[in-house]
PDB file of C-alpha atoms in Angstrom:
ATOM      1  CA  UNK A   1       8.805  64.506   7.933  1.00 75.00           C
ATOM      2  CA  UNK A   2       5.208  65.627   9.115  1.00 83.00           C
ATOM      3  CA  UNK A   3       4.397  65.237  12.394  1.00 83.00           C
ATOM      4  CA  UNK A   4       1.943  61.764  12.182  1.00 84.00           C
ATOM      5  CA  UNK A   5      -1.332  64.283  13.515  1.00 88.00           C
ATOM      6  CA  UNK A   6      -0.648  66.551  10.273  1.00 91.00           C
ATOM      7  CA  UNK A   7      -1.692  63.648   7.901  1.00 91.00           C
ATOM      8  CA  UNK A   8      -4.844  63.660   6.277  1.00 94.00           C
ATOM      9  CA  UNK A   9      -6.656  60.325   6.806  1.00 95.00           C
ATOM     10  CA  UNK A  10      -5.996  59.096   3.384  1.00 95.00           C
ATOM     11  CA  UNK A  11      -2.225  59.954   3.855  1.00 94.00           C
ATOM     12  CA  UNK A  12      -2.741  58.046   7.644  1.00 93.00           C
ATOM     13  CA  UNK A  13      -4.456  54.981   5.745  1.00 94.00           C
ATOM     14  CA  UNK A  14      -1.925  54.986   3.026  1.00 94.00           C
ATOM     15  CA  UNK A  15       0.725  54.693   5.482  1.00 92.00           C
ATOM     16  CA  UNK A  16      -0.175  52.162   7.289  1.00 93.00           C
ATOM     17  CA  UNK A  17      -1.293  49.820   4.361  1.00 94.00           C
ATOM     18  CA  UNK A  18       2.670  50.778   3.574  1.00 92.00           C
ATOM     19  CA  UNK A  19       3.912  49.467   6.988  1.00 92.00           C
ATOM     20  CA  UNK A  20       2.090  46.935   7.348  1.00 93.00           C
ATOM     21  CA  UNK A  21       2.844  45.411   3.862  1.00 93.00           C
ATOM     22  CA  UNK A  22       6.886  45.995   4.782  1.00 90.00           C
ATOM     23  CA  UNK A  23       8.256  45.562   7.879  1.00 89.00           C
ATOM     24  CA  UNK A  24      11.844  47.657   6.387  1.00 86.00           C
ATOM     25  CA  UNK A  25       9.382  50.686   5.533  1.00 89.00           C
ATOM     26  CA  UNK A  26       8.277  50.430   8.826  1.00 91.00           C
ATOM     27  CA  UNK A  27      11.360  50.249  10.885  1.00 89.00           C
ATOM     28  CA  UNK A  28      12.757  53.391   8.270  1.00 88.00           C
ATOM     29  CA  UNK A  29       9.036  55.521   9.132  1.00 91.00           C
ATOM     30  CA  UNK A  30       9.652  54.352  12.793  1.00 91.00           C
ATOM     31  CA  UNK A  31      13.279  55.682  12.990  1.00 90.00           C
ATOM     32  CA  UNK A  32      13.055  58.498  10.758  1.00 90.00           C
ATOM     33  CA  UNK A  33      10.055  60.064  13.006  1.00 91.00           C
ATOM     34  CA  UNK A  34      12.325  59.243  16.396  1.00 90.00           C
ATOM     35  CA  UNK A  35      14.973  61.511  14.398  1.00 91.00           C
ATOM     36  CA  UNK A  36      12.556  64.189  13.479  1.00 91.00           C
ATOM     37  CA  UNK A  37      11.804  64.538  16.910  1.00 90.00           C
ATOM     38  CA  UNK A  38      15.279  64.858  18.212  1.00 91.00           C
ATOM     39  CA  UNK A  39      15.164  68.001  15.982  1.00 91.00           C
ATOM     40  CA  UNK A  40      11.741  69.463  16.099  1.00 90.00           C
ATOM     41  CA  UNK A  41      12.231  69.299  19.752  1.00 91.00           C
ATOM     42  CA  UNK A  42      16.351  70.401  20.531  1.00 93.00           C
ATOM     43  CA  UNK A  43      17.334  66.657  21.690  1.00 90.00           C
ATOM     44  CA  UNK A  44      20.216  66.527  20.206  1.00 87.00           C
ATOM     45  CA  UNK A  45      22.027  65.316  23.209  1.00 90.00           C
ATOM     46  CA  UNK A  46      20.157  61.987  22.850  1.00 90.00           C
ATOM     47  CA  UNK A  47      21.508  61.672  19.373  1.00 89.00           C
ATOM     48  CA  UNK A  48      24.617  59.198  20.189  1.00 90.00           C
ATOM     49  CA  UNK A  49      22.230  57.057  22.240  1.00 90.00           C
ATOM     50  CA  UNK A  50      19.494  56.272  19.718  1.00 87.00           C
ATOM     51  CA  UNK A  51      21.807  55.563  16.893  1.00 87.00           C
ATOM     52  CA  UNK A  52      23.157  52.924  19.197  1.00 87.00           C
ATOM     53  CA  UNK A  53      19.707  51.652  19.594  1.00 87.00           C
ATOM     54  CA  UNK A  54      18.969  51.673  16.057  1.00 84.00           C
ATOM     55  CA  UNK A  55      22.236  49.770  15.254  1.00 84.00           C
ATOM     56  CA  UNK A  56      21.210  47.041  17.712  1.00 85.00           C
ATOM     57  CA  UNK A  57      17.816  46.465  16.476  1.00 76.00           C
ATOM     58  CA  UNK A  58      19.019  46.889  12.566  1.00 72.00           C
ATOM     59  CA  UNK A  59      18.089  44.020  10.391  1.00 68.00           C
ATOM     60  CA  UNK A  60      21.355  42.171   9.330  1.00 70.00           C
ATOM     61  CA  UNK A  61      21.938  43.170   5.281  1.00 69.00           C
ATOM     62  CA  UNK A  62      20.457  40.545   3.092  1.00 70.00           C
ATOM     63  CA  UNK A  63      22.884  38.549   0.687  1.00 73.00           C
ATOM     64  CA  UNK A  64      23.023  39.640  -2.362  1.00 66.00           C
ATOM     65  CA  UNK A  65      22.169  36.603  -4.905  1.00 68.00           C
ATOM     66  CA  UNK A  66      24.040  35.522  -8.190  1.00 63.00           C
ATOM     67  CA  UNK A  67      21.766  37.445 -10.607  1.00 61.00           C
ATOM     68  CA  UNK A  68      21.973  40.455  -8.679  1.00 62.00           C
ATOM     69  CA  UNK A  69      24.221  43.673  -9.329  1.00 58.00           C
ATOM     70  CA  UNK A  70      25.711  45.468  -7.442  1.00 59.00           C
ATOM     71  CA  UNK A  71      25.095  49.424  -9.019  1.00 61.00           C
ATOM     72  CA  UNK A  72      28.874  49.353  -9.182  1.00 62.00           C
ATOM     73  CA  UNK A  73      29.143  46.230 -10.808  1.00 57.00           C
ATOM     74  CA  UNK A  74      26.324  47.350 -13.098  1.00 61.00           C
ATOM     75  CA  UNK A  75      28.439  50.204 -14.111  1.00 63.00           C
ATOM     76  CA  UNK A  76      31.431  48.511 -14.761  1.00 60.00           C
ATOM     77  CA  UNK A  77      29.926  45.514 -16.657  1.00 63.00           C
ATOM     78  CA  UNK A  78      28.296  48.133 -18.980  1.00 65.00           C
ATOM     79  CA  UNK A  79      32.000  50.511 -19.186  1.00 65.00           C
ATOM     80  CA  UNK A  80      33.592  47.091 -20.177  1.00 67.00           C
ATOM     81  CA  UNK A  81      30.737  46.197 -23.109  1.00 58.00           C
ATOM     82  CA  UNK A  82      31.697  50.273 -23.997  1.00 49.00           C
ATOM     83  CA  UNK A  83      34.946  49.456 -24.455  1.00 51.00           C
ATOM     84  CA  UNK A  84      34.876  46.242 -26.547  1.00 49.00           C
ATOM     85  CA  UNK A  85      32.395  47.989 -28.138  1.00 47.00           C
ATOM     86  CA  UNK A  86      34.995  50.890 -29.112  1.00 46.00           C
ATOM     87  CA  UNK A  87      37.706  48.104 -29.956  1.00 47.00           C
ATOM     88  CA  UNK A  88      36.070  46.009 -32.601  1.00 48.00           C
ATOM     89  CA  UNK A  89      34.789  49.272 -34.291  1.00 47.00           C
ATOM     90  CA  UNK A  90      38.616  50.179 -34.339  1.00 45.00           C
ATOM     91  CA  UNK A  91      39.863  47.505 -36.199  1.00 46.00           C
TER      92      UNK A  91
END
């Protein structure tokens, strides 16, 4: 990630019509950039500490509804049409 003074206005507009419209994409911009800074500036000491932070304020996972899929449910729903697919073209 660039540091936020490296963006071009456009990319600084952009952004925050980004945030702004999604409070996840902020929270991920907002933690990713505390990350980046651990790095860019040898904190890695602090590490421990602001995943604990992070964890606190984490948004509990939504649901997931009825006519959702999981990707591994996806998968298996569509291995499963494969192979009665593969059986009726065997008899």
């Amino acid at each position: 990630m660039r540091p936020h003074e490296t963006l071009t206005e456009s990319q600084d507009r952009r952004l925050l019509e980004v945030r702004l419209a999604c409070p996840d994409i902020a929270r991920a911009c907002d933690l990713t950039r505390a990350f980046a800074d651990l790095v860019r500036h040898h904190r890695g000491h602090l590490l421990l500490e602001r995943i604990r932070e992070a964890e606190q304020d984490a948004p509990r996972p939504r649901p997931m509804q009825s006519h959702e899929f999981h990707p591994t449910a996806e998968v298996l729903r569509r291995q499963g049409q494969l192979t009665n697919s593969a059986r009726c073209a065997a008899k």
